[in-house]
Amino acid sequence: MKRIHFNEVVTRDGFQSEPTFIPTDEKIALIDELGQCGFSKIEATSFTSARAIPMLRDAEEVMRRIRRSSDVEYSVLVPNVRGAERALKSRADELNLVMSVSETHNLANLRMSREKSLADLRDVIALAAGHVPVNISLSTSFGCPMEGEIPLDEVLRWADRYASLGVRGLTICDTTGMAHPIQVARMAEALIARFSDLQLTLHFHNTRGMGLANVLAAVQAGIDRFDGSLGGLGGCPYAPGATGNICSEDAIHMLQAMGYDTGINLSQLMAAARKMPRIVGHEVPGQVAKAGHSTELHPPQHQ
Ligand code: COA
Ligand code: ZN
């Protein structure tokens, strides 16, 4: 049975664009619960400016108070050297750096050109060297809502530049749900051919309902790591029309039904997912937590 790894991003990508502040205790309780579900990684929070992402202004406290499971890597998003210093002090297991392969989106999200991002992130990678591994997430790799399609070669060019700086992993992100399965298969094949020595992760959003189809296309092309968000929460605050990440429990349910080993205790994960509407104060898009596992049997209904 092929092993597929999941990185749970709900408390970072999921929470960052929620309008109402989620109390620190709730975040910690959720991360602790997710830590028992079998994830390879949890992206717990981000060390960004509190003005840019007020929801995650409690990053230090969250990292200090979570109960860490020894099987899980606790990753954090870091936009700059200042964020990296905070993350290292907080004993994050991995730094996840972010840059957009679209110049327009990078200017909107990080307020700098891609070249400036690369120059700054080079310093972050140097700071982390010998301490923790670094992952680079390349946003809008399957298309930018402002610029349109980004050529595959352009994505690979940026990936190459980061690979040569010594990152451990590469996450290719469909920030606004523009990817379709054939494009995903093409991307996956190119990544595997070129970066087989890196940890390769795909990050999809379900904005146009293509999320799980894209996961399947990627798995069939040989990708074995995905980001997912509990309940399907999430969306970049700097990308017009962005909506939820692929829903972790829906994707995991699909892959388990097909016979893949995800390492996840799905019942436990669904129990956590059912708390999401209360935590965020509204319905969430995930479907399996509402419908139940496909193998659950129901008594016949009589009129
Ligand atoms: N942690 C805490 N504070 C930070 C910080 C960090 N990593 N980086 C910058 N700041 C603070 C600065 O100290 C400054 O504070 P001040 O106004 O009190 O002096 C303020 O933020 C602005 O700093 P500046 O260097 O001018 O940066 P900026 O305003 O251009 O912001 C980013 C740059 C990238 C730090 C900021 O836009 C950001 O955090 N964006 C979030 C990106 C993100 O996570 N997007 C979603 C994920 S894809
Ligand atoms: Zn995302």
GROMACS .gro file of N, CA, C and O and ligand atoms in nm, residues 12 16 47-49 51-53 77 79-80 82-83 86 98 109-111 236-238, ligand 1:
model
  132
   12ARG      N    1  -0.310   2.760   1.014
   12ARG     CA    2  -0.237   2.867   0.945
   12ARG      C    3  -0.318   2.914   0.823
   12ARG      O    4  -0.388   3.013   0.827
   16GLN      N    5  -0.609   3.207   0.878
   16GLN     CA    6  -0.553   3.341   0.856
   16GLN      C    7  -0.651   3.441   0.795
   16GLN      O    8  -0.636   3.561   0.815
   47PHE      N    9   0.477   3.336   1.149
   47PHE     CA   10   0.546   3.446   1.217
   47PHE      C   11   0.554   3.565   1.122
   47PHE      O   12   0.660   3.602   1.074
   48THR      N   13   0.436   3.620   1.098
   48THR     CA   14   0.423   3.734   1.008
   48THR      C   15   0.398   3.859   1.092
   48THR      O   16   0.389   3.852   1.215
   49SER      N   17   0.383   3.972   1.024
   49SER     CA   18   0.355   4.094   1.098
   49SER      C   19   0.210   4.089   1.149
   49SER      O   20   0.119   4.048   1.078
   51ARG      N   21   0.014   4.317   1.201
   51ARG     CA   22  -0.073   4.407   1.127
   51ARG      C   23  -0.123   4.338   1.000
   51ARG      O   24  -0.239   4.352   0.962
   52ALA      N   25  -0.034   4.262   0.935
   52ALA     CA   26  -0.073   4.194   0.811
   52ALA      C   27  -0.169   4.078   0.840
   52ALA      O   28  -0.269   4.061   0.771
   53ILE      N   29  -0.139   3.997   0.940
   53ILE     CA   30  -0.222   3.879   0.971
   53ILE      C   31  -0.255   3.881   1.122
   53ILE      O   32  -0.192   3.810   1.201
   77LEU      N   33   0.499   2.914   0.895
   77LEU     CA   34   0.526   3.000   0.780
   77LEU      C   35   0.605   3.123   0.825
   77LEU      O   36   0.576   3.181   0.930
   79PRO      N   37   0.782   3.487   0.662
   79PRO     CA   38   0.794   3.570   0.542
   79PRO      C   39   0.930   3.640   0.528
   79PRO      O   40   0.962   3.688   0.421
   80ASN      N   41   1.006   3.649   0.637
   80ASN     CA   42   1.131   3.727   0.632
   80ASN      C   43   1.224   3.689   0.748
   80ASN      O   44   1.190   3.601   0.829
   82ARG      N   45   1.310   3.849   1.016
   82ARG     CA   46   1.248   3.876   1.147
   82ARG      C   47   1.159   3.758   1.188
   82ARG      O   48   1.164   3.712   1.303
   83GLY      N   49   1.080   3.708   1.095
   83GLY     CA   50   0.994   3.593   1.122
   83GLY      C   51   1.076   3.468   1.152
   83GLY      O   52   1.040   3.388   1.240
   86ARG      N   53   1.208   3.473   1.506
   86ARG     CA   54   1.101   3.438   1.600
   86ARG      C   55   1.071   3.288   1.596
   86ARG      O   56   1.053   3.224   1.699
   98VAL      N   57   0.767   3.155   0.184
   98VAL     CA   58   0.666   3.171   0.079
   98VAL      C   59   0.705   3.281  -0.018
   98VAL      O   60   0.757   3.386   0.021
  109ASN      N   61   0.093   4.031  -0.186
  109ASN     CA   62   0.099   3.949  -0.065
  109ASN      C   63   0.216   3.988   0.023
  109ASN      O   64   0.202   3.998   0.146
  110LEU      N   65   0.331   4.010  -0.037
  110LEU     CA   66   0.453   4.031   0.042
  110LEU      C   67   0.512   4.170   0.023
  110LEU      O   68   0.615   4.204   0.082
  111ARG      N   69   0.447   4.250  -0.059
  111ARG     CA   70   0.490   4.388  -0.083
  111ARG      C   71   0.633   4.400  -0.133
  111ARG      O   72   0.706   4.493  -0.096
  236CYS      N   73  -0.611   3.268   0.066
  236CYS     CA   74  -0.513   3.374   0.079
  236CYS      C   75  -0.583   3.508   0.087
  236CYS      O   76  -0.665   3.542   0.001
  237PRO      N   77  -0.552   3.590   0.190
  237PRO     CA   78  -0.619   3.719   0.202
  237PRO      C   79  -0.581   3.817   0.091
  237PRO      O   80  -0.646   3.919   0.074
  238TYR      N   81  -0.474   3.786   0.015
  238TYR     CA   82  -0.429   3.878  -0.090
  238TYR      C   83  -0.457   3.824  -0.231
  238TYR      O   84  -0.392   3.861  -0.326
  304COA     N1   85   0.709   3.946   1.250
  304COA     C1   86   0.661   4.051   1.321
  304COA     N2   87   0.655   4.175   1.276
  304COA     C2   88   0.702   4.198   1.153
  304COA     C3   89   0.755   4.096   1.074
  304COA     C4   90   0.757   3.965   1.126
  304COA     N3   91   0.800   3.861   1.057
  304COA     N4   92   0.794   4.148   0.958
  304COA     C5   93   0.766   4.280   0.962
  304COA     N5   94   0.711   4.309   1.082
  304COA     C6   95   0.663   4.439   1.127
  304COA     C7   96   0.766   4.547   1.121
  304COA     O1   97   0.840   4.549   1.240
  304COA     C8   98   0.680   4.670   1.108
  304COA     O2   99   0.622   4.703   1.232
  304COA     P1  100   0.601   4.854   1.276
  304COA     O3  101   0.509   4.916   1.175
  304COA     O4  102   0.540   4.843   1.413
  304COA     O5  103   0.738   4.914   1.273
  304COA     C9  104   0.568   4.622   1.020
  304COA     O6  105   0.560   4.481   1.039
  304COA    C10  106   0.590   4.652   0.875
  304COA     O7  107   0.717   4.606   0.841
  304COA     P2  108   0.780   4.619   0.694
  304COA     O8  109   0.918   4.569   0.697
  304COA     O9  110   0.756   4.759   0.642
  304COA    O10  111   0.705   4.513   0.617
  304COA     P3  112   0.572   4.522   0.534
  304COA    O11  113   0.469   4.607   0.592
  304COA    O12  114   0.614   4.543   0.394
  304COA    O13  115   0.528   4.372   0.557
  304COA    C11  116   0.547   4.133   0.553
  304COA    C12  117   0.600   4.265   0.501
  304COA    C13  118   0.576   4.027   0.451
  304COA    C14  119   0.617   4.102   0.681
  304COA    C15  120   0.397   4.144   0.582
  304COA    O14  121   0.331   4.195   0.468
  304COA    C16  122   0.340   4.012   0.617
  304COA    O15  123   0.364   3.958   0.725
  304COA     N6  124   0.254   3.959   0.530
  304COA    C17  125   0.188   3.834   0.552
  304COA    C18  126   0.203   3.748   0.433
  304COA    C19  127   0.126   3.622   0.455
  304COA    O16  128   0.144   3.548   0.551
  304COA     N7  129   0.034   3.594   0.361
  304COA    C20  130  -0.047   3.480   0.363
  304COA    C21  131   0.028   3.355   0.340
  304COA     S1  132   0.057   3.314   0.172
   0.00000   0.00000   0.00000
